[in-house]
XYZ file of C-alpha atoms in Angstrom:
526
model
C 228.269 -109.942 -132.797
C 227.128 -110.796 -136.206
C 226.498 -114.738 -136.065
C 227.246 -116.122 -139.714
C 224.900 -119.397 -139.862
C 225.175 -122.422 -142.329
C 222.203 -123.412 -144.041
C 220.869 -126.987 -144.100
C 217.954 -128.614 -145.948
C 216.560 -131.241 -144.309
C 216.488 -134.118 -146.285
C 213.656 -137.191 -145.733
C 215.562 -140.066 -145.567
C 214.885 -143.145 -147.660
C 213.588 -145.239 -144.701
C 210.459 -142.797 -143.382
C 207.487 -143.550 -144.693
C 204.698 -140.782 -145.309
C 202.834 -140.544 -142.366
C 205.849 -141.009 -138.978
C 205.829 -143.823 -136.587
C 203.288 -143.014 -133.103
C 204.671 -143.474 -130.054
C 202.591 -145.291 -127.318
C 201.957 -143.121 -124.256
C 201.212 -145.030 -121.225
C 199.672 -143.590 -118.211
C 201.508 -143.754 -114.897
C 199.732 -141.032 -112.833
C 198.699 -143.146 -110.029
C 202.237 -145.154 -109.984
C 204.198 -142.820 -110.406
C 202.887 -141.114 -107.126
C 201.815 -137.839 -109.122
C 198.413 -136.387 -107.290
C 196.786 -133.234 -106.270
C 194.860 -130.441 -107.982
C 195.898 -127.013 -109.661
C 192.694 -125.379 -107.760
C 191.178 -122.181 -107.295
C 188.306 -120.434 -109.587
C 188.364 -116.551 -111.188
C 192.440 -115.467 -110.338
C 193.174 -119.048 -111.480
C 191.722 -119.408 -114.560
C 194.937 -119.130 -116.257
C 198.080 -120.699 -114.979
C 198.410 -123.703 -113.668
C 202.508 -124.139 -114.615
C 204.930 -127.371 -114.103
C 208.710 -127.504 -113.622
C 211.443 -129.700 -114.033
C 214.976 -128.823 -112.978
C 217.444 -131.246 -111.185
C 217.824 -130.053 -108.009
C 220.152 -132.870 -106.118
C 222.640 -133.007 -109.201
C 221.709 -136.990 -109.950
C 220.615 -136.225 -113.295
C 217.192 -137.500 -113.161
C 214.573 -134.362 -113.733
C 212.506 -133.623 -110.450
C 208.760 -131.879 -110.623
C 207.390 -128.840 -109.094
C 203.563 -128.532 -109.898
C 201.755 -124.794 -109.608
C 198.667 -125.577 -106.700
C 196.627 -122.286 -106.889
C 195.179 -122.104 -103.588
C 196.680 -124.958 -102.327
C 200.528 -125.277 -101.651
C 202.863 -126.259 -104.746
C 203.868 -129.941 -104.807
C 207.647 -130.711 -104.994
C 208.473 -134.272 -106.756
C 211.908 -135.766 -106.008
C 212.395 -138.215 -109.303
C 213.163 -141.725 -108.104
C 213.110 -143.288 -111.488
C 215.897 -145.741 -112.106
C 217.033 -145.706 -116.068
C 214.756 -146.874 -118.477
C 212.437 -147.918 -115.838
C 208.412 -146.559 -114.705
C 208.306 -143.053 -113.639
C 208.387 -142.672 -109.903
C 208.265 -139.667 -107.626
C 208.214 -139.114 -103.859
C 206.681 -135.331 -102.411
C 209.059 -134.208 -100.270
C 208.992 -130.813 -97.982
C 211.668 -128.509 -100.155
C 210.590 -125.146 -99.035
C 208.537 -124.517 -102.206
C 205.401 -125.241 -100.704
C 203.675 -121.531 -101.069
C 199.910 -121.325 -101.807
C 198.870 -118.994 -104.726
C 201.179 -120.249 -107.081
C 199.989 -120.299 -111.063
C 203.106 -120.471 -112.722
C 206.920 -121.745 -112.090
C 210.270 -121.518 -113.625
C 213.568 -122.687 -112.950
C 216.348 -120.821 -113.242
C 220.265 -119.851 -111.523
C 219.861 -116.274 -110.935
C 222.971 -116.109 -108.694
C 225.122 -118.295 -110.907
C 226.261 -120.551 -107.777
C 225.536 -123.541 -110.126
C 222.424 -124.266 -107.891
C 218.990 -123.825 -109.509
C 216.468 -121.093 -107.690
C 212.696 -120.963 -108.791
C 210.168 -118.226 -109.843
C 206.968 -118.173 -108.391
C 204.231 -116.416 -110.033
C 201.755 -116.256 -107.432
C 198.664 -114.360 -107.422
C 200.030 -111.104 -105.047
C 204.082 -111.017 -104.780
C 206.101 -113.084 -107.090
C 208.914 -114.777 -104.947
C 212.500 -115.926 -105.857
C 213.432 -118.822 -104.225
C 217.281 -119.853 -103.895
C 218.231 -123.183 -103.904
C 220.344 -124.455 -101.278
C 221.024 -127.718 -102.124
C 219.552 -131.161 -102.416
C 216.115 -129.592 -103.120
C 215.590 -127.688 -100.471
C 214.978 -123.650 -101.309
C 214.820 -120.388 -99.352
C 212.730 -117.009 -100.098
C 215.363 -114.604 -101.500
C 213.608 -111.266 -102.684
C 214.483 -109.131 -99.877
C 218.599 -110.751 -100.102
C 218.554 -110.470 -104.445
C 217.043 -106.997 -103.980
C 213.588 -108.314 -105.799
C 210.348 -106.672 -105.887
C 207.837 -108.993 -106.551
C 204.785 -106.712 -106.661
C 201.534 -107.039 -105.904
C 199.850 -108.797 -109.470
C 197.608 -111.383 -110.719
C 200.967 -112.678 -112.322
C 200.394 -114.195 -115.617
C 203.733 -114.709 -117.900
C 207.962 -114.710 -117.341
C 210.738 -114.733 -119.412
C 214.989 -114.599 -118.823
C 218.225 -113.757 -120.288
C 221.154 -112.634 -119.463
C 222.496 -109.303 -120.950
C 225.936 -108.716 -122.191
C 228.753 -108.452 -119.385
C 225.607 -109.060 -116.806
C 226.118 -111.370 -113.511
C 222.735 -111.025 -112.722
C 219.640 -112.129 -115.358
C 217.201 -109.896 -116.683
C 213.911 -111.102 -115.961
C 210.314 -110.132 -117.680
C 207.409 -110.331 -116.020
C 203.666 -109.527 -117.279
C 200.555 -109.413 -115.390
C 197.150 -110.014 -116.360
C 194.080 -108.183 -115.568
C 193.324 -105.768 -112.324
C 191.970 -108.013 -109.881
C 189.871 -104.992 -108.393
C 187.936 -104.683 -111.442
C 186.410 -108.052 -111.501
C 182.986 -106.513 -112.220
C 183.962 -105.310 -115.329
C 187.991 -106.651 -116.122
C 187.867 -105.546 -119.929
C 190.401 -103.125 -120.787
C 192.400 -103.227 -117.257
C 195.625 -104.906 -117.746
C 197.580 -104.181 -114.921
C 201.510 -103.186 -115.706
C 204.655 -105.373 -116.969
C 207.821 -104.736 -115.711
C 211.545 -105.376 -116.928
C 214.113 -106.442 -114.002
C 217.623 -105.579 -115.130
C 220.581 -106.481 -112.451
C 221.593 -103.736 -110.047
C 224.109 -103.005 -107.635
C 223.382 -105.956 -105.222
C 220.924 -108.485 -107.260
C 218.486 -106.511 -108.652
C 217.465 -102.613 -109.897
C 213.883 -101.357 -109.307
C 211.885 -102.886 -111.964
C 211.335 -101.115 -115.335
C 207.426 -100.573 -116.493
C 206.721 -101.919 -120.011
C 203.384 -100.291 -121.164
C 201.452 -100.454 -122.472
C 200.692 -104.033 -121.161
C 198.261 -105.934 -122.738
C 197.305 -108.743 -120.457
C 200.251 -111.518 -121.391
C 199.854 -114.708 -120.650
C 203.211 -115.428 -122.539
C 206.886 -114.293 -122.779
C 209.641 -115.294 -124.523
C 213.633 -113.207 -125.047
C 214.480 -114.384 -128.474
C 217.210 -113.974 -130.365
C 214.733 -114.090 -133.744
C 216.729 -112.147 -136.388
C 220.253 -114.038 -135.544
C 221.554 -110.761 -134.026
C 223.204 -111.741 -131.164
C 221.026 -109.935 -129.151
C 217.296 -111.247 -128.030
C 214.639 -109.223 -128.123
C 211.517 -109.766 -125.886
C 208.252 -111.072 -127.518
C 205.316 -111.129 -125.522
C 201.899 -112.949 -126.389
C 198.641 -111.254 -125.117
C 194.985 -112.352 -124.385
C 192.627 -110.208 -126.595
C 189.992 -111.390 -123.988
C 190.920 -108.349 -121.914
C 192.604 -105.429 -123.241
C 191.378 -102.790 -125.079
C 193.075 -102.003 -128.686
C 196.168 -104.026 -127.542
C 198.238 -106.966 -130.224
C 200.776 -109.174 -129.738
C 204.290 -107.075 -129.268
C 208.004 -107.538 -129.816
C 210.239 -105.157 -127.425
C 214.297 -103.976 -128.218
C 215.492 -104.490 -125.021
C 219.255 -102.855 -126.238
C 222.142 -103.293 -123.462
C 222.360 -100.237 -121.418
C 219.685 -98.326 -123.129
C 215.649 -98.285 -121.813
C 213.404 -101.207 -124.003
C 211.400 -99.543 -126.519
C 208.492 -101.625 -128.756
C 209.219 -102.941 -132.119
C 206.682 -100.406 -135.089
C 205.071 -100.971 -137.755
C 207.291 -98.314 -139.324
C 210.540 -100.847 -138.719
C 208.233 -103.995 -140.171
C 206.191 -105.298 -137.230
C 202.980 -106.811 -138.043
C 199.735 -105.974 -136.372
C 198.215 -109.288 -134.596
C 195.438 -109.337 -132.091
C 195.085 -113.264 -130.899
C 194.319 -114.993 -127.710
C 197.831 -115.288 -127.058
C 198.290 -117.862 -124.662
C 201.362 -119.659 -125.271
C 204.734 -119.393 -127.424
C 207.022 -122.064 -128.537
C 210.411 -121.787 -131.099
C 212.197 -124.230 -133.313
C 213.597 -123.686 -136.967
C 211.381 -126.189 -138.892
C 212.574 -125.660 -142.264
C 216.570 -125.303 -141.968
C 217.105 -122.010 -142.761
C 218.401 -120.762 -139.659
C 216.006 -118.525 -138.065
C 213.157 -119.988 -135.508
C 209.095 -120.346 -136.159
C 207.120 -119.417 -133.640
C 203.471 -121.637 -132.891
C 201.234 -119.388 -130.643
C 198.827 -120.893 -129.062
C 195.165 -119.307 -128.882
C 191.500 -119.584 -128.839
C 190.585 -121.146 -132.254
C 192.948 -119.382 -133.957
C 196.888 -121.051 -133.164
C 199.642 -119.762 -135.603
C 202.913 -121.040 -136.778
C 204.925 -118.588 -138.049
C 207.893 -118.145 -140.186
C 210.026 -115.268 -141.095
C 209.045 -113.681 -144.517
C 213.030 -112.958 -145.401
C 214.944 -115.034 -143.504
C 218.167 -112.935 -143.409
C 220.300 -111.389 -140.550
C 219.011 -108.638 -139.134
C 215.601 -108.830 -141.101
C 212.473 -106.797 -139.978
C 210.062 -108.664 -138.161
C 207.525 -109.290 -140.997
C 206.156 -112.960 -140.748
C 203.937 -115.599 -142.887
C 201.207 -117.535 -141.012
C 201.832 -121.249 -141.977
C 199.720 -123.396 -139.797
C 196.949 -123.869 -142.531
C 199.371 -125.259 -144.965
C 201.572 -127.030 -142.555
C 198.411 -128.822 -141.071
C 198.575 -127.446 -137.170
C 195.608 -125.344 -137.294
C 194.399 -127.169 -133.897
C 191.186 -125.334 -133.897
C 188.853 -127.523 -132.243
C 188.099 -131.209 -131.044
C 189.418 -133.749 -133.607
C 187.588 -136.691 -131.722
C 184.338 -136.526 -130.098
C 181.111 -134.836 -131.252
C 182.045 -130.969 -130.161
C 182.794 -129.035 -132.987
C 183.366 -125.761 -131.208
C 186.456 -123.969 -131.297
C 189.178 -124.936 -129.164
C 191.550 -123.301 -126.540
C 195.003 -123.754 -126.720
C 197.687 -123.049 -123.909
C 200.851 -125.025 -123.282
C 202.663 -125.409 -126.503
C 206.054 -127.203 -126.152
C 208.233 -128.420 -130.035
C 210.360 -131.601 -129.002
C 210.877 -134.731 -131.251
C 208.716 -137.385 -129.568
C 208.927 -140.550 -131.717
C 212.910 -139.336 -132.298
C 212.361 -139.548 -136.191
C 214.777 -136.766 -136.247
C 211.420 -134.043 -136.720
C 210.013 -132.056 -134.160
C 206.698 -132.174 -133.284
C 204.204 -130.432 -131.709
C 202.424 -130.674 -128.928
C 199.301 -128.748 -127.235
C 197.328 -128.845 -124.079
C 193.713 -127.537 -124.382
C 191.248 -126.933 -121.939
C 188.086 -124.435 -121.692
C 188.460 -121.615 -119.703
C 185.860 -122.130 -117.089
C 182.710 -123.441 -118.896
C 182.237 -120.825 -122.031
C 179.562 -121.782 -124.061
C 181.041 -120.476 -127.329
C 184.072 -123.266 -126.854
C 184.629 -126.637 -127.029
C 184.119 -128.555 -123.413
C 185.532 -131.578 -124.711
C 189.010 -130.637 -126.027
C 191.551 -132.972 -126.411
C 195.250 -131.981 -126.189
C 196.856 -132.419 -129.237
C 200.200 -134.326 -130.716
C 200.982 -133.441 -134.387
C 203.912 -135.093 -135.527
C 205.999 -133.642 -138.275
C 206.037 -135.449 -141.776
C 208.953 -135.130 -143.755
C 207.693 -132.727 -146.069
C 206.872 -130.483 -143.543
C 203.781 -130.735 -142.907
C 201.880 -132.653 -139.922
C 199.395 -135.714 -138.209
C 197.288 -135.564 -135.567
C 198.531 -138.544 -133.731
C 197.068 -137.535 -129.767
C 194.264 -140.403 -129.964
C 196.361 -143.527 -131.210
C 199.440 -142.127 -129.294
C 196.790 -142.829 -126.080
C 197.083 -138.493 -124.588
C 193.737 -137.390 -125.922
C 192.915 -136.333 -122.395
C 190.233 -134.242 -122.287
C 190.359 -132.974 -118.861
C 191.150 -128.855 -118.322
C 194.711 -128.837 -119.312
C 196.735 -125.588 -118.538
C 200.179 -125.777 -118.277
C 203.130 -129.058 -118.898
C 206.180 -130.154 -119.982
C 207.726 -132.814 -122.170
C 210.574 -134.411 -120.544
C 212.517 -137.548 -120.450
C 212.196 -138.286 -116.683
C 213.732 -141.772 -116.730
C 216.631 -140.670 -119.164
C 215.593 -144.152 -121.542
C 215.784 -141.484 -124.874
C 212.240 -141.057 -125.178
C 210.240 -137.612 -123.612
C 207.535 -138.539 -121.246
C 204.448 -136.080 -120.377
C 203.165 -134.466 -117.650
C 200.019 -131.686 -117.858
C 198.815 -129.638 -115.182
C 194.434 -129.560 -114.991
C 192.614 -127.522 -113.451
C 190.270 -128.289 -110.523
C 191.385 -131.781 -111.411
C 194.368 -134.185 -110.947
C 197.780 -133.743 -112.790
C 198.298 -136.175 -115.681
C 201.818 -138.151 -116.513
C 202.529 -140.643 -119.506
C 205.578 -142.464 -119.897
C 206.939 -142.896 -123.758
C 206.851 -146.127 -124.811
C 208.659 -145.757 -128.125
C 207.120 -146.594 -131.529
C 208.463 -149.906 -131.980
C 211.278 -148.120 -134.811
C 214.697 -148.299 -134.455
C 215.661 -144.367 -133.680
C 218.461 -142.939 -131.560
C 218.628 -139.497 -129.491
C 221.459 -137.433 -128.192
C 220.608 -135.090 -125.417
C 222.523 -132.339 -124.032
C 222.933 -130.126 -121.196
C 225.294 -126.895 -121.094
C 227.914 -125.871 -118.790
C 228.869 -122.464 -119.549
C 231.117 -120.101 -118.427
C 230.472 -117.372 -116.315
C 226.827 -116.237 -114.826
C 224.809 -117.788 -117.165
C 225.805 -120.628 -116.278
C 222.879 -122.736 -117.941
C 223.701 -121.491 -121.463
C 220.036 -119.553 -122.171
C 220.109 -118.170 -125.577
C 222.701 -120.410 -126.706
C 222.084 -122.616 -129.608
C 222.336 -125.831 -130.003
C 222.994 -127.133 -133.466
C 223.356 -131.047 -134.773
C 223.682 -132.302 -137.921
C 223.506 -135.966 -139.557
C 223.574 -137.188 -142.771
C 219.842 -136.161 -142.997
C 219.942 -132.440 -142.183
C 220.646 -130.056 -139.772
C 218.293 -129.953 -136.719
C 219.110 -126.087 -134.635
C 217.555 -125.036 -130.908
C 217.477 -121.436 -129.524
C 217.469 -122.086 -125.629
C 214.803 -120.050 -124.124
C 213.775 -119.818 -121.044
C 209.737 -118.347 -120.939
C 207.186 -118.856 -123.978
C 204.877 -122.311 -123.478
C 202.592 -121.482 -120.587
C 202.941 -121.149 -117.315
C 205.959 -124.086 -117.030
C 209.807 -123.935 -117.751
C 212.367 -126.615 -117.782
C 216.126 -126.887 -117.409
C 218.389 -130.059 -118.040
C 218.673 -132.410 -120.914
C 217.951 -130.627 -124.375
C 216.766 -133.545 -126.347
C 217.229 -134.090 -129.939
C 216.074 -137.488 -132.063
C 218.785 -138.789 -134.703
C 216.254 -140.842 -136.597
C 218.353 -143.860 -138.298
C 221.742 -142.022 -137.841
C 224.237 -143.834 -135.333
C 226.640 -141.146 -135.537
C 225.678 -137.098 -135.843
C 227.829 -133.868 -134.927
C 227.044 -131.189 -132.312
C 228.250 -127.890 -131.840
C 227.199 -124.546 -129.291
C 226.747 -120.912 -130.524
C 227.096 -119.575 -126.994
C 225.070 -116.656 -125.708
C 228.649 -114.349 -125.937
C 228.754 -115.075 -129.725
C 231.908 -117.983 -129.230
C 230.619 -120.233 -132.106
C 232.586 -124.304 -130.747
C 233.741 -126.620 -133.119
C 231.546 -129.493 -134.623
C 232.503 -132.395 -132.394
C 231.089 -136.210 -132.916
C 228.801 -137.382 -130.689
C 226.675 -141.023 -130.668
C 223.370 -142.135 -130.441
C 221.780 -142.875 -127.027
C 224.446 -140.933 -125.402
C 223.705 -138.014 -122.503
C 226.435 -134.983 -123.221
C 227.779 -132.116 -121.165
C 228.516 -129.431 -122.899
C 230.964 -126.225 -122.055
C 232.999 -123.724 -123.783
C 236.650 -125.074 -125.650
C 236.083 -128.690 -124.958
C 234.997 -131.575 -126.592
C 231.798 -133.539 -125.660
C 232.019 -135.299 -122.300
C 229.606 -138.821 -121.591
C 227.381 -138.602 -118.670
C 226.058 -141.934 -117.070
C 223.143 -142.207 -114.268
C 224.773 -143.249 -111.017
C 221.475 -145.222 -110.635
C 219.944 -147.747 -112.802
């Protein structure tokens, strides 16, 4: 169905100043009981995931962190409201060895969340039981997980589907270590069969992804599948956009039907609609060359013809901005949240070398660009106190102790996990977050969007589940009301059901499902 979309323009209001307010990131590793080591050297060069999902129903966000070759590391959240971050490991079934990169997800719509683990070898679904504990569930879901150095994942659910289709990509031939250049292994599309899942669909030619995302990027109705590829390895390969049409085999978006040749070290993909007009931008993250794109006609059913903006818009991120090493940078995670809850998104970008290349930058802070209100954006990582400059790979921003501000956590390589807690910038802005409850399989609302609107704009969020790198999330969907005390909220579900505009307030929590007006949620704990 044919979405019809109201237009917005965001307008600065009258109490931002030029440059936004910084948050202060303090760092609670050690406290908040966060340790171990993403490890392993050539398969596990890329990878290196998080996730956060709540797995006992309390409301708080718990942890999973990818190990390599040492087992995955589930974190109950023990927070209390408002409070540090604190986590307890706990045995939850999760604990497989070769894992580079985790998502959450329900793929049997029980209401329970189940993980995928990208491992290096067999990918493996694990069902959630209850209460954080998980079982192995290929062989019950009808899953093959293959034999793969597994590198990138994506979901959505397909029209009149119980089951999810999933994407999966895979990197480079692990046989052909001598000489890996030009031997991407195979993707493959999983579309529900009789019992769980159909034997999985090949989508060549693969190009060595190390990111996926199904997007719904022309306002269709129906997402297509764009996939982000490391120019490291394949031979006369670019970045690709696939129809994946209900019922009908996925074919590749052409240059005859407006798709854009781009060859980039695709590592990582994130979506938000920065300028109000309805449709997302895409950053894509890379090796010294990141992108932020927006749609060249921003219509309806448009071709697939985009503008690079990053130069103008300030987000180039293409190498150190403290510190003497002036190489080029690499870029993986890339996650758009509002941090200092101005009512702008922001982005955010973990960095890390690949494993000592001379031509790059060894000392590569992550960055934190905060959005200005005409669009463009600051480098704020250093004063905000997350300038690590250990090997980042993969991480999430997430409010783990539900006080309204997103907190940090990065997964290094070879070294220990990082976590920050969000102080706040010392300005007076509110939040609303929000987490769906739909109807039916897809039970968690992915490719819904989530629209809210103040008296300074329109703010819109495609739910996605893929893109970033190597990490997922499910929960709270956070959006920052700047000075507004009051804003509106409404869902343009994943069937096309557009709900009503309903009021909401700041520093509430919200559940929301199909035909019914907002409902509170409060933290049992404090």
């Amino acid at each position: 169905m044919m979405r019809l979309v109201a237009t917005f323009l965001l307008v600065a209001a009258p109490a931002f100043a030029q440059d936004p307010a910084v948050p202060t990131y303090v760092d609670e590793t050690m406290a908040a009981g966060i340790g171990g080591t993403y490890a392993g050297d050539w398969e596990y060069m890329v990878g290196g995931g998080a996730a956060s999902f709540d797995c006992n129903d309390d409301g708080f966000p718990d942890l999973l962190l990818s190990g390599g070759i040492d087992p995955a590391r589930f974190y109950r959240n023990v927070a209390t409201q408002g409070g540090p971050l604190a986590f307890v490991q706990e045995p939850s079934g999760l604990e497989l060895t070769e894992v580079v990169q985790t998502y959450p997800l329900d793929v049997d719509g029980d209401g329970i969340t189940d993980l995928a683990l990208l491992r290096i070898g067999e990918v493996v679904l694990m069902r959630g039981l209850g209460d954080c504990q998980f079982a192995r569930a290929n062989e019950e879901w009808s899953f093959d997980g293959g034999d793969a150095w597994w590198s990138a994942f994506a979901a959505t659910w397909e029209d009149g589907q119980d089951w999810p289709t999933l994407a999966l990509g895979s990197y480079i031939d692990r046989h052909e270590d001598a000489f890996p250049w030009g031997s991407c292994t195979e993707n493959r599309l999983y579309r529900p069969g009789d019992a769980g899942f159909a034997p999985p669909i090949a989508l060549t030619p693969s190009h060595c992804p190390l990111a996926m995302m199904f997007t719904d990027w022309a306002r269709t109705g129906t997402p297509d599948l764009r996939v982000s590829n490391d120019r490291e390895y394949y031979k006369g390969g670019e970045e690709q956009l696939w129809h994946i049409p209900a019922g009908e085999p996925p074919r590749l978006w052409t240059a005859d039907e407006g798709w854009q040749r781009l060859r980039i070290w695709g590592m990582g993909i994130a979506s938000r609609d920065f300028d109000a007009d309805g449709f997302p931008e895409y950053f894509l993250t890379s090796m010294a060359d990141n992108k932020l794109q927006t749609l060249s006609d921003p219509v309806a059913g448009a071709v697939p013809e985009y503008r690079d903006v990053a130069l103008s818009r300030g987000v180039t991120a293409h190498r150190p901005y403290i510190g003497d090493d002036l190489r080029p940078s690499t870029a993986w995670h890339v996650q758009i949240e509002d941090v200092n809850n101005d009512g702008l998104a922001d982005i955010w970008v973990v960095k890390g070398n690949v494993d000592q290349m001379p031509d790059f930058a060894q000392e590569d802070p992550n960055n934190l660009l905060l959005q200005r209100p005409d669009g463009t954006f600051m480098e704020a990582g250093d004063s905000a106190g997350v300038a690590s400059t250990d090997i980042g790979r993969g991480g999430l921003l997430v409010d783990f102790n539900l006080d309204g501000l997103l907190d940090m956590v990065v997964v290094n390589r070879r070294t220990a996990p990082q976590i920050w807690r969000n102080t706040g910038t010392g300005e007076v802005f509110g939040f609303a977050a929000f987490r769906l409850l739909a109807t039916g399989a897809n039970r968690d609302g992915i490719n819904a969007w989530i629209e809210l609107r103040t008296d300074g704009g329109t703010q819109r969020r495609e739910i996605t589940l893929g893109g970033g790198h190597a990490s997922g999330q499910l929960g709270w969907w956070h959006f920052g009301l700047g000075t507004a005390t009051i804003a509106e909220v409404r869902v343009l579900w994943p069937d096309g059901a557009e709900g009503p505009w309903a009021p909401v307030a700041s520093g509430g929590f919200y559940l929301l499902t199909p035909d019914s007006p907002p409902v509170t949620w409060t933290p049992d704990r404090e």
